[in-house]
XYZ file of C-alpha atoms in Angstrom:
112
model
C 14.980 7.485 35.464
C 11.659 5.470 35.561
C 9.772 6.544 32.867
C 5.649 7.271 34.204
C 3.097 4.644 34.084
C 1.819 5.692 30.068
C -2.133 5.571 30.600
C -3.979 3.639 27.250
C -6.416 5.084 25.783
C -9.298 3.193 25.229
C -11.623 5.192 22.478
C -9.419 5.703 19.037
C -9.703 7.976 15.912
C -13.064 7.628 13.934
C -14.708 6.611 17.416
C -18.369 8.014 18.434
C -17.965 8.733 22.742
C -20.088 10.382 25.049
C -19.985 12.917 27.680
C -20.047 11.051 31.160
C -21.384 14.748 32.766
C -22.205 17.091 29.594
C -24.753 16.810 26.888
C -22.936 16.394 23.924
C -21.580 13.818 22.176
C -18.864 13.431 19.406
C -16.368 11.583 17.024
C -13.133 10.765 17.639
C -10.540 13.369 15.542
C -7.179 13.173 16.878
C -6.221 11.504 20.329
C -3.416 13.135 23.025
C -1.807 11.041 25.174
C -1.771 13.077 28.127
C -2.831 16.178 28.495
C -1.782 18.774 26.196
C -3.480 22.366 25.631
C -2.810 25.056 27.716
C -3.030 25.936 31.476
C -5.362 28.800 31.500
C -7.673 25.989 30.117
C -7.298 23.518 31.962
C -7.248 26.831 35.187
C -10.962 27.544 33.941
C -12.211 24.075 34.449
C -14.276 24.012 37.782
C -11.414 22.425 40.774
C -14.511 19.945 41.795
C -14.543 19.057 38.509
C -10.420 19.183 36.552
C -9.940 15.422 35.067
C -5.993 14.769 35.936
C -3.482 15.450 33.278
C -2.135 11.587 33.128
C -4.666 10.658 31.008
C -5.232 10.604 27.262
C -7.326 13.418 26.095
C -9.017 13.807 23.205
C -10.202 16.370 20.001
C -13.641 15.588 19.281
C -16.060 17.140 16.498
C -18.899 17.801 18.670
C -22.282 18.133 18.595
C -25.730 19.391 21.157
C -28.450 20.254 20.082
C -27.693 23.992 19.780
C -24.810 23.483 17.936
C -21.630 22.004 16.639
C -18.020 22.554 18.035
C -14.268 21.315 19.012
C -14.337 19.417 22.348
C -11.606 18.365 24.504
C -11.854 16.126 26.674
C -10.727 13.815 29.133
C -10.348 9.815 28.671
C -12.499 9.921 32.860
C -15.674 12.248 31.473
C -15.968 9.909 28.362
C -18.036 6.668 27.411
C -18.963 4.658 23.947
C -21.633 5.992 22.214
C -24.106 3.429 21.579
C -26.617 5.140 20.072
C -25.311 4.016 16.498
C -26.606 7.397 15.885
C -24.160 9.928 12.944
C -22.828 12.897 14.066
C -24.105 16.241 12.962
C -20.763 18.019 13.018
C -19.532 19.934 9.378
C -16.052 19.057 10.117
C -16.836 15.089 9.349
C -16.751 14.780 5.628
C -13.699 16.829 5.524
C -11.562 14.295 7.663
C -13.858 11.063 7.866
C -15.301 9.053 4.347
C -18.114 6.792 5.727
C -20.006 5.920 8.750
C -20.054 1.708 9.427
C -20.848 0.012 12.073
C -21.339 2.974 14.633
C -17.966 4.276 13.802
C -16.078 6.766 10.799
C -13.257 5.612 8.913
C -10.545 7.837 8.412
C -10.025 9.167 5.290
C -6.961 7.537 3.811
C -5.337 10.768 2.969
C -5.673 11.331 6.301
C -3.966 8.067 7.972
C -0.897 7.481 8.681
């Protein structure tokens, strides 16, 4: 039995990314190698913009002009954020200890 092809994650924990379609950005705090959310969540995405499941999905501490929140976004919908601006999310200090050269460094206690 052949294994499915492995999609390689383009972004890493600590990277600052921007959504390609919607106006928000965030810092990656976890990566799923393939879709790992509920089918209900997936079906709630309009079919015309629904991403493939066979790609990395990223957990983001996200922000937009109105609020901060946690987002779950497919790799195909993310691009690197080159603004060099830190993300203003209240949970960042709990996971990361520094913002250096446009990315966050995970606190030692959270590293594997």
